[in-house]
Short mmCIF file of C-alpha atoms in Angstrom, two decimals:
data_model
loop_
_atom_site.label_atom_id
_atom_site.label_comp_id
_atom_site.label_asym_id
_atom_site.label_seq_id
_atom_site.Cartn_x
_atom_site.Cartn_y
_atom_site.Cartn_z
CA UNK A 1 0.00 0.00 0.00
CA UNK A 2 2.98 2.74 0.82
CA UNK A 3 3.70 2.19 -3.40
CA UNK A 4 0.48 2.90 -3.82
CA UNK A 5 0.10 6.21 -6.24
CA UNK A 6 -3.50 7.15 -3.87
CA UNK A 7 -0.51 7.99 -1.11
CA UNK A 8 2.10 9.51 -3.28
CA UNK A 9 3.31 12.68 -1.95
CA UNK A 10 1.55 15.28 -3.83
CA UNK A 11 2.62 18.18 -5.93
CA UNK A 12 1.39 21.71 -6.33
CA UNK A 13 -2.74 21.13 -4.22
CA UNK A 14 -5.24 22.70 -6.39
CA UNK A 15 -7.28 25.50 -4.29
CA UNK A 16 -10.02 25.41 -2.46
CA UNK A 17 -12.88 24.43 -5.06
CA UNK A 18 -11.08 23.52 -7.86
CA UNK A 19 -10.92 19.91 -9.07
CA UNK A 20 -8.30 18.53 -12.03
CA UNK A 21 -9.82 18.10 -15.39
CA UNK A 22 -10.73 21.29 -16.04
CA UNK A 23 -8.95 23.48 -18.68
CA UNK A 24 -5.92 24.65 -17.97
CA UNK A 25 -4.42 25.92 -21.52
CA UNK A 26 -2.42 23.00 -22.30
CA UNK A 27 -4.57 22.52 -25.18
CA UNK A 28 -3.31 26.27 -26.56
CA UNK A 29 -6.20 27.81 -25.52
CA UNK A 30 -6.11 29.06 -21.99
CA UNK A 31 -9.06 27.86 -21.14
CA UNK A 32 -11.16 30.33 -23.59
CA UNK A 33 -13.73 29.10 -26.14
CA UNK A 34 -11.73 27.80 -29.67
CA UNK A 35 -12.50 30.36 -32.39
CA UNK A 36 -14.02 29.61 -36.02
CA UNK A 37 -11.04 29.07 -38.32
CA UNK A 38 -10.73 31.05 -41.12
CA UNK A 39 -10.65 29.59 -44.82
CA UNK A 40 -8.69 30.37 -47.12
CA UNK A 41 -8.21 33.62 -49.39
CA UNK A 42 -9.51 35.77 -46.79
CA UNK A 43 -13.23 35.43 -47.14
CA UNK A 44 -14.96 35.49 -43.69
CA UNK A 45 -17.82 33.53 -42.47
CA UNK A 46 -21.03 35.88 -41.11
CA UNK A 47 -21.24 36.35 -37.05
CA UNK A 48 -24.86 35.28 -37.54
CA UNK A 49 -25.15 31.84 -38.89
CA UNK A 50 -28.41 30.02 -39.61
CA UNK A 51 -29.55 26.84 -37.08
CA UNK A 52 -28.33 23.53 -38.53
CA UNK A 53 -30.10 22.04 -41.31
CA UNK A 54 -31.51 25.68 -42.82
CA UNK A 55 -28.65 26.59 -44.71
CA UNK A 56 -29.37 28.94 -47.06
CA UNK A 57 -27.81 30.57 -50.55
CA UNK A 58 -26.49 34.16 -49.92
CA UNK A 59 -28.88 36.87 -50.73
CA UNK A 60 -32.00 34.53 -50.61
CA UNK A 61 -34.91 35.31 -48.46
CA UNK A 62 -35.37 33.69 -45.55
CA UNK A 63 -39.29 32.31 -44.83
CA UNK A 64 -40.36 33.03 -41.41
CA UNK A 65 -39.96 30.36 -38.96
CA UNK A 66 -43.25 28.50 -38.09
CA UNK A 67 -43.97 28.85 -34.58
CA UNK A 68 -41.72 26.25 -32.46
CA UNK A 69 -44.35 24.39 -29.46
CA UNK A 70 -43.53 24.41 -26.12
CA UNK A 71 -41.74 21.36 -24.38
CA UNK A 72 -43.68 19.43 -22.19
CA UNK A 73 -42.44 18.33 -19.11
CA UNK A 74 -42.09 14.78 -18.99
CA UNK A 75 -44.11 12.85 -16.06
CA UNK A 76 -42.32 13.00 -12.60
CA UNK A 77 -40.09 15.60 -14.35
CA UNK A 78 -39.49 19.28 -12.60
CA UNK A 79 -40.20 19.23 -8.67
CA UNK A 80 -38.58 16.10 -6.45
CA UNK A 81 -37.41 14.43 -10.13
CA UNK A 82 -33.66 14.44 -10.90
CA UNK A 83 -33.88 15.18 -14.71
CA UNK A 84 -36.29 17.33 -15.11
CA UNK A 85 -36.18 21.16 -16.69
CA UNK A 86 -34.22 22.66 -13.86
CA UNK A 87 -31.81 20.36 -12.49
CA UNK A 88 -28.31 19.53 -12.40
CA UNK A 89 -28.93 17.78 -15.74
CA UNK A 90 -32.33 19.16 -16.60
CA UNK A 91 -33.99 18.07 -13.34
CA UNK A 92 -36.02 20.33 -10.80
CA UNK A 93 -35.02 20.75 -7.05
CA UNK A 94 -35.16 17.30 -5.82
CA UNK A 95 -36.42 15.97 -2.59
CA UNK A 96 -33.60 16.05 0.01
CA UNK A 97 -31.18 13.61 0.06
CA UNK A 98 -31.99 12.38 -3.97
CA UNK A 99 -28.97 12.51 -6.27
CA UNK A 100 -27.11 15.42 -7.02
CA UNK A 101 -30.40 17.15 -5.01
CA UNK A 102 -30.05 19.05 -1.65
CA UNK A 103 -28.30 15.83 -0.24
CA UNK A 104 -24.77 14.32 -1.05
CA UNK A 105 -24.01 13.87 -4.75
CA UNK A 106 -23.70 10.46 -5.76
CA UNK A 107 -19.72 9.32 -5.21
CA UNK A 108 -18.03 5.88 -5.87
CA UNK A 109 -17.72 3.91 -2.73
CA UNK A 110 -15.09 1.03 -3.95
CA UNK A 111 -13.90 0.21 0.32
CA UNK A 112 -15.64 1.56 3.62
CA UNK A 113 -15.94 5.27 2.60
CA UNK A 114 -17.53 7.02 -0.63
CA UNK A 115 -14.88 8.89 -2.37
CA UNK A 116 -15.71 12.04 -1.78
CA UNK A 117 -15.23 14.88 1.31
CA UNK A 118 -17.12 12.98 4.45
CA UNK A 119 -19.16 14.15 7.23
CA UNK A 120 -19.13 13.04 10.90
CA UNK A 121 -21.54 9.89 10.73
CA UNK A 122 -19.40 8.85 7.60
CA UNK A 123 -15.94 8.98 9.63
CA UNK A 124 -16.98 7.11 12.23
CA UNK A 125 -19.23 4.48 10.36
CA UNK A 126 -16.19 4.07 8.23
CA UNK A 127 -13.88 3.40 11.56
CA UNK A 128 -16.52 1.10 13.05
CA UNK A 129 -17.31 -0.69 9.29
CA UNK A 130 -13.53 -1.47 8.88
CA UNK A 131 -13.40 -3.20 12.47
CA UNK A 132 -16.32 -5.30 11.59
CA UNK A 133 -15.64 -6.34 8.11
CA UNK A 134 -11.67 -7.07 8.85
CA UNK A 135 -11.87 -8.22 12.16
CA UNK A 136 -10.48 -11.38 11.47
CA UNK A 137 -6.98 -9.06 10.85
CA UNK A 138 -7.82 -5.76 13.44
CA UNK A 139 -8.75 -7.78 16.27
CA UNK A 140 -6.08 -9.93 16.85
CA UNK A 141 -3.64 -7.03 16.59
CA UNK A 142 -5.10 -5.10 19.54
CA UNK A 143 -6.27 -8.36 21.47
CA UNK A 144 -2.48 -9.67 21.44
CA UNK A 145 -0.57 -6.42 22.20
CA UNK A 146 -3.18 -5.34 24.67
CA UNK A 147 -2.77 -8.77 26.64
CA UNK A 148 0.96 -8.65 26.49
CA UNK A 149 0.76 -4.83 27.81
CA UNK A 150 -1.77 -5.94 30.24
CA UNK A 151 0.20 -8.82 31.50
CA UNK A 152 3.17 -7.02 32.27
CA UNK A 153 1.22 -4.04 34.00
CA UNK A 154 -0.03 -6.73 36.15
CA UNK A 155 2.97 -7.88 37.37
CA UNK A 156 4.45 -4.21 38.08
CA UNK A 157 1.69 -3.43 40.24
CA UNK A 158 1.56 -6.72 41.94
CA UNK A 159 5.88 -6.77 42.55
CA UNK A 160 6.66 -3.10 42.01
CA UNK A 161 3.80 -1.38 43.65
CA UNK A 162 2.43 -3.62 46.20
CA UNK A 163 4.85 -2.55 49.10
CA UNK A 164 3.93 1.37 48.47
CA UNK A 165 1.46 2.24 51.41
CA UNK A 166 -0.84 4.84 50.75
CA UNK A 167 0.14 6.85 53.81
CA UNK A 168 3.62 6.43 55.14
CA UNK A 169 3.67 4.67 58.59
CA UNK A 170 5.00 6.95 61.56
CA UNK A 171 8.27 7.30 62.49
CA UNK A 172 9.14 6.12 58.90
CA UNK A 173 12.47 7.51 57.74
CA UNK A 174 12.61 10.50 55.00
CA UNK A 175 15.11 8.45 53.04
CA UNK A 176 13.19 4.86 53.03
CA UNK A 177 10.10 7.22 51.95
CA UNK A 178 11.72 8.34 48.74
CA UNK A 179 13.68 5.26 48.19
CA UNK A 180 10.38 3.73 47.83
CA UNK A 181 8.86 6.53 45.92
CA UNK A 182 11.61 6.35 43.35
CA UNK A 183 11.19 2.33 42.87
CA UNK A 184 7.44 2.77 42.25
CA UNK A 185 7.84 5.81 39.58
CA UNK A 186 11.05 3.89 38.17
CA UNK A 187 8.54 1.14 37.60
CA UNK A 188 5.39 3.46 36.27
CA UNK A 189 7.98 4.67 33.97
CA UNK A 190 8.89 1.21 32.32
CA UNK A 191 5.19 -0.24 32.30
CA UNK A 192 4.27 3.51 30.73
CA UNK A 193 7.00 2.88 27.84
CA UNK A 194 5.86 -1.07 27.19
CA UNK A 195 2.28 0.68 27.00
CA UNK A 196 3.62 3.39 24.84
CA UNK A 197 5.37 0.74 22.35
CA UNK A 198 2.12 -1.54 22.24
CA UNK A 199 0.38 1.40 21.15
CA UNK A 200 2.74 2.49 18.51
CA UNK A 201 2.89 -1.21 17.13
CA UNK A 202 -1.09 -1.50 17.04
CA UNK A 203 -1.26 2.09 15.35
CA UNK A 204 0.92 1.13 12.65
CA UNK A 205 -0.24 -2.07 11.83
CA UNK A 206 -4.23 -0.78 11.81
CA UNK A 207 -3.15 2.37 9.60
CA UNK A 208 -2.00 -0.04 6.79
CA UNK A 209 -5.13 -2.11 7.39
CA UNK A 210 -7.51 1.14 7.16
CA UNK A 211 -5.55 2.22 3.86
CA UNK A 212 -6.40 -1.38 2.00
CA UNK A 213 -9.98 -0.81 3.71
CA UNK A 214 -10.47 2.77 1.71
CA UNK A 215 -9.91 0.71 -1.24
CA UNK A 216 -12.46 -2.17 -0.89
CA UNK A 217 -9.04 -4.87 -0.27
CA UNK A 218 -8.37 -6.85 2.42
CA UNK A 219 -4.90 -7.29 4.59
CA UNK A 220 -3.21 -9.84 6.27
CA UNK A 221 -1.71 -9.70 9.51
CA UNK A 222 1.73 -10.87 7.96
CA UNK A 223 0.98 -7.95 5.07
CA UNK A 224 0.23 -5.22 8.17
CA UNK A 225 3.51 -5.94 9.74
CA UNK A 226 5.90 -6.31 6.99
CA UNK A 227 4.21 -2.97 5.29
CA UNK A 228 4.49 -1.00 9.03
CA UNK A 229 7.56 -2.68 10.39
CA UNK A 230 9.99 -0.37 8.15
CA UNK A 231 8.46 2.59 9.73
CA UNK A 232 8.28 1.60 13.22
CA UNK A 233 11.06 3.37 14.27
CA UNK A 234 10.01 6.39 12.77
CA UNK A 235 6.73 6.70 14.44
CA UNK A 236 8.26 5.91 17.70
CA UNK A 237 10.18 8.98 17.13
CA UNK A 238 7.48 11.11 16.37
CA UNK A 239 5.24 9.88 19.50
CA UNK A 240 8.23 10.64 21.92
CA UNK A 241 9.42 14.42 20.26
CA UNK A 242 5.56 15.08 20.17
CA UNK A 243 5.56 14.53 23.90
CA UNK A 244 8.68 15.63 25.13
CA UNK A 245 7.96 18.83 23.41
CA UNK A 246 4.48 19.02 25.00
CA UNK A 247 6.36 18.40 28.44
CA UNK A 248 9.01 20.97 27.38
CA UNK A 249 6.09 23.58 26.55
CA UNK A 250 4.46 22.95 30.09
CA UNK A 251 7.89 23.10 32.15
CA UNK A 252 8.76 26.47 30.25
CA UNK A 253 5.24 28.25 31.26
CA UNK A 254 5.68 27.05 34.82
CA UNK A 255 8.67 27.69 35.13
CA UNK A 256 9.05 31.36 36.45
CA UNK A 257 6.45 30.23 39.29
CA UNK A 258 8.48 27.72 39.97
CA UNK A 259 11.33 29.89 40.55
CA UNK A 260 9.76 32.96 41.85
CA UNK A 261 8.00 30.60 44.55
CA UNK A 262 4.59 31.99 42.91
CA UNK A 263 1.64 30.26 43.32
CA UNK A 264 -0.68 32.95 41.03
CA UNK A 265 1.78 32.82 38.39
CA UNK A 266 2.68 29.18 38.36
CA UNK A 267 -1.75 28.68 37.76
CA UNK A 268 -1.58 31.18 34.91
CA UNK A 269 1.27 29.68 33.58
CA UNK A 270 -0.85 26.45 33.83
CA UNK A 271 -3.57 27.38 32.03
CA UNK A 272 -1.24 29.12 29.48
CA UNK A 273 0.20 25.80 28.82
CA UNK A 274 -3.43 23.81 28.42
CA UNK A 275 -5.00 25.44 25.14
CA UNK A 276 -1.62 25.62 23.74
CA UNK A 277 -0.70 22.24 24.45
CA UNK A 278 -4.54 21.28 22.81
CA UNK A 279 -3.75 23.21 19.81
CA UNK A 280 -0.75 21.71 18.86
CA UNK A 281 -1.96 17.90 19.61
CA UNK A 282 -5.08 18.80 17.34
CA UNK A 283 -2.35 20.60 14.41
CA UNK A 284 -0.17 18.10 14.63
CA UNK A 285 -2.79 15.12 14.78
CA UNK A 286 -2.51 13.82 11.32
CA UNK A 287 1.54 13.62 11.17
CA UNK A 288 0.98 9.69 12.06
CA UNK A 289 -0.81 8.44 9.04
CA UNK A 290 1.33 11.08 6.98
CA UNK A 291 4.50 9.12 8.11
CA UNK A 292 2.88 5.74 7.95
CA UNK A 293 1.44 6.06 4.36
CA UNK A 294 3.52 8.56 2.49
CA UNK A 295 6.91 7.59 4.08
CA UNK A 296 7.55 10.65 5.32
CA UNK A 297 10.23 11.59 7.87
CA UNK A 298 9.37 12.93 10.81
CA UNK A 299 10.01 16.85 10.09
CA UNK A 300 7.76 15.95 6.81
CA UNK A 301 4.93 14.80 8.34
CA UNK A 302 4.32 17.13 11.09
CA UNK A 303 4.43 19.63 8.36
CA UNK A 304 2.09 17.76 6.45
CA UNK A 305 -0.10 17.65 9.07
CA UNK A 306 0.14 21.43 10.35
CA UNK A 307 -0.73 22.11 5.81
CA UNK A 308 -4.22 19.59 6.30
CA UNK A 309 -5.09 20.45 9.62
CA UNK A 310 -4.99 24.37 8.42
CA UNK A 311 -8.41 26.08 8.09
CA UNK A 312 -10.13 22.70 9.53
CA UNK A 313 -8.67 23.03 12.99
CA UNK A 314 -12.25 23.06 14.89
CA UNK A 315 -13.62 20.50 12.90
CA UNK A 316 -10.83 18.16 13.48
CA UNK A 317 -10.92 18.53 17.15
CA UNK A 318 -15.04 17.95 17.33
CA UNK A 319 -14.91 14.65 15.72
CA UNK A 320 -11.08 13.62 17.16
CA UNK A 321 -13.03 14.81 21.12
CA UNK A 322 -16.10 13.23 19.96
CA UNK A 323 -14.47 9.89 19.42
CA UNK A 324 -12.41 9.79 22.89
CA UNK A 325 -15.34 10.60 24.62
CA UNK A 326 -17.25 7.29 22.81
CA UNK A 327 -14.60 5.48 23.51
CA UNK A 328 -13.60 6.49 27.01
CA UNK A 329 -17.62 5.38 27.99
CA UNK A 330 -17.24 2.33 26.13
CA UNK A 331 -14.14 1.69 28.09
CA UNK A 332 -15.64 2.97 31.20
CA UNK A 333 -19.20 0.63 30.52
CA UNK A 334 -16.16 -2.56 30.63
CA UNK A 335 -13.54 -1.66 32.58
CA UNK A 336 -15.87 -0.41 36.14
CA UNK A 337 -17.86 -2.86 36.82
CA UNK A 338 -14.62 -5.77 36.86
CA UNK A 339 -12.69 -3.03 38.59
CA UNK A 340 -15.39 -3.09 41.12
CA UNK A 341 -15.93 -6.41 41.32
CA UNK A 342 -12.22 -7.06 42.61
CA UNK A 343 -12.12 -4.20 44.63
CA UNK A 344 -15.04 -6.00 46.65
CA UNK A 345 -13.05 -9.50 46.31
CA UNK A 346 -10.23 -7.92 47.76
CA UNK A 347 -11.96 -5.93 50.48
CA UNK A 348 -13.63 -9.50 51.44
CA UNK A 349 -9.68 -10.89 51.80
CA UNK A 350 -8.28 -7.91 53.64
CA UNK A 351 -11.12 -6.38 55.25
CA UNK A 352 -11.71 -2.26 55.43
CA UNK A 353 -7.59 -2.28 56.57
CA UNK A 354 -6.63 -3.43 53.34
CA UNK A 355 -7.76 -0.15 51.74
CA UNK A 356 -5.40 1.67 54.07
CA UNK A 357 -2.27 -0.44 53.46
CA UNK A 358 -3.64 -0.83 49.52
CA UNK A 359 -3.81 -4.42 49.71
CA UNK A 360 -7.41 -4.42 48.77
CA UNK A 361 -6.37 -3.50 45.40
CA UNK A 362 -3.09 -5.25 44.65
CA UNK A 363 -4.19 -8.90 45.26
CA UNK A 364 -4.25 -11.15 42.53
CA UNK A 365 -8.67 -10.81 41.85
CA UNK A 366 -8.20 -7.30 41.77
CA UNK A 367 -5.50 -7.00 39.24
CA UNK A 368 -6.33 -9.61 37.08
CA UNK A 369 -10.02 -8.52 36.86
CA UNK A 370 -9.02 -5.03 35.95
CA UNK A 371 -6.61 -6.81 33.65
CA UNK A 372 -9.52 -7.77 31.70
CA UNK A 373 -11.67 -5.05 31.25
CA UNK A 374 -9.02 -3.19 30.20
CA UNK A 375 -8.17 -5.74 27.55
CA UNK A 376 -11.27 -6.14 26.58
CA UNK A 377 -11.78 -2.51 26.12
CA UNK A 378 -8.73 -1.60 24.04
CA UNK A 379 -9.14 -4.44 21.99
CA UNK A 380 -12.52 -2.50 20.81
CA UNK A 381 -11.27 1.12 21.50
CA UNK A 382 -8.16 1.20 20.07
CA UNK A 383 -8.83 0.26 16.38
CA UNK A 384 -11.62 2.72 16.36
CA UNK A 385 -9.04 5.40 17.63
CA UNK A 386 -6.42 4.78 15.00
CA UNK A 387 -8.97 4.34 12.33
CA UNK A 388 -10.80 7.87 12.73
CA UNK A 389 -7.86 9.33 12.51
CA UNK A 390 -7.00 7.92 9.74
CA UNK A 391 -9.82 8.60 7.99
CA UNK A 392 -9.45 12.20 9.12
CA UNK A 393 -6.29 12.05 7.08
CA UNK A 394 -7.85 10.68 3.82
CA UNK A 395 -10.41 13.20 3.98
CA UNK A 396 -8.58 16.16 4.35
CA UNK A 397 -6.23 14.86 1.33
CA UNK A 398 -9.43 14.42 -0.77
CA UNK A 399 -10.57 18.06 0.28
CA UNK A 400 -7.46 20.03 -0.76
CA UNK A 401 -5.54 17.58 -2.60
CA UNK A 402 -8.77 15.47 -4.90
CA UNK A 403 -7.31 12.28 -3.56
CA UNK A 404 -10.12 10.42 -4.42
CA UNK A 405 -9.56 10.58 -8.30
CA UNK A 406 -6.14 8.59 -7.09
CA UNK A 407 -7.87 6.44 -5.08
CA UNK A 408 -10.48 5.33 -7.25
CA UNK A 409 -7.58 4.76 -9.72
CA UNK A 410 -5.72 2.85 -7.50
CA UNK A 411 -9.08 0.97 -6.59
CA UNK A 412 -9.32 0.12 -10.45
CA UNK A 413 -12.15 2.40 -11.04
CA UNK A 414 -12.56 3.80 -14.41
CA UNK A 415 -14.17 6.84 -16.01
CA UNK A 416 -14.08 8.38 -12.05
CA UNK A 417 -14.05 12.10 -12.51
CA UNK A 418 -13.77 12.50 -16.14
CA UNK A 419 -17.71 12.52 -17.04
CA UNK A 420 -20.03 13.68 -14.22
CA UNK A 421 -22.71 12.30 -15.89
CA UNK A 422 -20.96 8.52 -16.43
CA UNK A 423 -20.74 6.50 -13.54
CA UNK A 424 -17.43 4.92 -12.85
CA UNK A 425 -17.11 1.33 -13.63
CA UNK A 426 -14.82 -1.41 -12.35
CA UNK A 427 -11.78 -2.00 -14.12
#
C-alpha cells in the first residue's frame, strides 16, 4: 500500500474548489472558447449563422420560422425528479437527500468510505465498518498487544507497587520514603513505555489495514507488519518528540512560578500551557498516518499535518473529542464494573484495613479482573481510535488535494471524474 500512487506525496494542491480536469491551456487555448477558423483567401464567415439544417444561398430570403411548441415536461419531471427542466442535468429541485439534489451527490464507494469529502456519521461508520468487516486481521492485533501490555502491567503493580502504602507509617524515615517513591515511579515509567510501544505497534499495523480498507481490499496480519515494520522506528520517534515537546512547553510556562515561589503565576502559567498544548496535539494530529502512508520523515509529516489540519482546525478537534469521549464510555461501561468487582473481592480478603495499606487492590482478583476489562476494552477502543484518525487524514487529502480521483484509480475504477454524468465502472 505505501507504493500505492492514492498515497504519493503530492505536488502543487489545487485551491479550495477547484478539481483537475478542467482546462488549464495546455490545449493552446487558456481555457477560452476555440474560435471559427478562417478559410482560405480571406473570405470570412457571417457572425450570424443560420440553425443547422436551414442553410441557405447568400442573398436569398429567408421564410419566417413557423412557430416552435412548447416542451412538455415529462411525467415526474421538474419538482422532487432528478432530470427534469431545472436540475443539475435538466432536473427540478429534488427531494432532500436524492442525487445530485439538496443531499450528497452520488460518489463511488469502492472500500468503507464514498470517495468524496465525508461528514461526521461517515468517519466514524467508516472506523466502526472497517473493524467489523476485517476483524479477522484488526482484532487480533489489539487483542495480542493489549494482553501482552496488560500482563506485564499486572505484574508491576503486583511486585513493584504492592509494598507502596498509601500513607507512610510513623516514624518512617525521609530516606526509606523516597527510596520507595523512586522504585514505584522507576517502575510506572517502564510499564508507561511497554504501554507506549504496544500502542505504537497496534497504530501502525491498523493504519495499513484502514488504507487497504479505503480501497475495498483486504490485509493480512503478515501484510500489516511487513508494510508497518519499516516505519516503526520512525513513528516511535514522532510519539516521543511530540511529547517531550508538549512536556518541554508545560515546564517552560511554569517555570518562572516555579522559581519565583509563585503560586498565582505558576496557575496562569498552567492554564497558558493547556490550550496551547490542545492546539498543537489537534495541528499536529494527522503527522501519524502522513509518516505511515507517504513515508515521510518525521520533520515531513508534522508539516504535512500542520498544511491539512490548516483552516479545519475546529472540525478536526469535534470529531477527534467526539471519538475519545465514545470510547472512554465504552471503556468505562467494561472496565468499572470488573474493577469493582475485585475491589469488593479484595476488600472480602483484607477487610476495610486493606484499603489503608492498599492491599485491597493489589491482590491477585483485583489485578487480574481489571486486567480484563481493560483488555477487553482496548481491543474494541483502540482500532476505532487509530482508524478515525486515519480517515481524518484521507479526507482532508481528498478536500485540498482530490485524492479520491487517485484512489479510485488505485481501486481500479474507471471513467471516475472525467464525465459527471458517467458513472465509474470497475476495471
Amino acid at each position: 500500500m505505501n507504493d500505492s500512487p492514492g498515497w504519493a506525496v503530492p505536488g502543487p494542491s489545487p485551491s479550495d474548489g477547484e478539481r483537475p480536469g478542467a482546462s488549464d491551456g495546455r490545449d493552446g487555448t487558456d481555457g477560452a472558447p476555440s474560435q471559427p477558423q478562417q478559410p482560405a483567401g480571406g473570405q470570412k464567415w457571417s457572425a450570424e449563422q443560420p440553425p443547422p439544417g436551414e442553410w441557405s444561398s447568400p442573398g436569398a430570403p429567408q421564410a419566417p420560422k413557423p412557430p416552435q411548441p412548447q416542451p412538455q415536461p415529462q411525467p415526474g419531471a421538474g419538482w422532487g425528479s432528478y432530470g427534469g427542466p431545472q436540475g443539475p442535468q435538466g432536473g427540478g429541485y429534488g427531494y432532500p437527500g436524492g442525487p445530485g439534489q439538496w443531499g450528497k451527490p452520488p460518489a463511488a464507494k469502492p472500500g468503507v468510505i464514498p470517495l468524496r469529502p465525508l461528514d461526521l456519521g461517515e468517519i466514524l461508520d467508516g472506523a466502526v465498518a472497517t473493524v467489523r468487516s476485517h476483524w479477522r486481521s484488526v482484532l487480533p492485533i489489539t487483542l495480542v498487544v493489549a494482553t501482552v501490555v496488560q500482563v506485564i502491567s499486572v505484574l508491576v503493580q503486583k511486585y513493584a507497587l504492592a509494598g507502596v502504602a498509601v500513607t507512610p507509617e510513623p516514624g518512617a524515615d525521609l530516606q526509606d520514603v523516597l527510596d520507595t517513591l523512586g522504585g514505584a515511579m522507576t517502575a510506572l515509567v517502564a510499564d508507561g513505555f511497554i504501554q507506549l510501544i504496544g500502542t505504537i505497534i497496534t497504530t501502525a499495523m491498523v493504519t495499513m489495514i484502514f488504507s487497504r480498507a479505503v480501497l475495498g481490499q483486504g490485509s493480512t496480519i503478515g501484510q500489516a507488519w511487513r508494510e508497518a515494520r519499516p516505519r516503526l522506528l520512525h513513528l516511535l520517534g514522532l510519539t516521543l518528540l511530540m511529547g517531550l515537546g508538549g512536556a518541554a512547553l508545560v515546564a517552560v510556562l511554569l517555570l518562572p512560578g516555579i522559581l519565583l515561589r509563585n503560586i498565582g503565576l505558576g496557575l496562569v502559567g498552567g492554564f497558558a500551557a493547556l490550550p496551547l498544548v490542545l492546539w498543537l496535539g489537534i495541528k499536529f494530529s494527522l503527522a501519524s498516518p502522513a509518516l505511515m502512508l507517504e513515508k515521510a520523515g518525521v520533520v515531513t509529516s508534522l508539516r504535512r499535518s500542520s498544511r491539512l489540519v490548516q483552516g479545519s482546525w475546529w472540525r478536526i478537534f469535534g470529531i477527534t473529542a467526539l471519538t475519545g469521549l465514545i470510547t472512554t464510555f465504552v471503556s468505562a461501561v467494561i472496565v468499572y464494573p470488573l474493577t469493582a468487582l475485585g475491589l469488593a473481592i479484595g476488600l472480602a480478603d483484607s477487610g476495610v484495613g486493606g484499603l489503608e495499606n492498599g492491599t485491597a487492590a493489589t491482590g491477585w482478583a483485583p489485578l487480574i479482573l481489571a486486567a480484563v476489562g481493560a483488555v477487553i476494552a482496548q481491543t474494541i477502543t483502540m482500532p476505532i481510535q487509530a482508524g478515525v484518525t486515519v480517515l481524518l487524514y484521507v479526507d482532508q487529502r481528498i478536500r485540498r488535494e482530490a485524492l479520491d480521483l487517485e484512489l479510485a484509480r488505485a481501486a481500479g475504477l474507471e471513467n471516475y471524474g472525467s464525465d459527471p454524468a458517467a458513472p465509474p465502472t470497475g476495471g
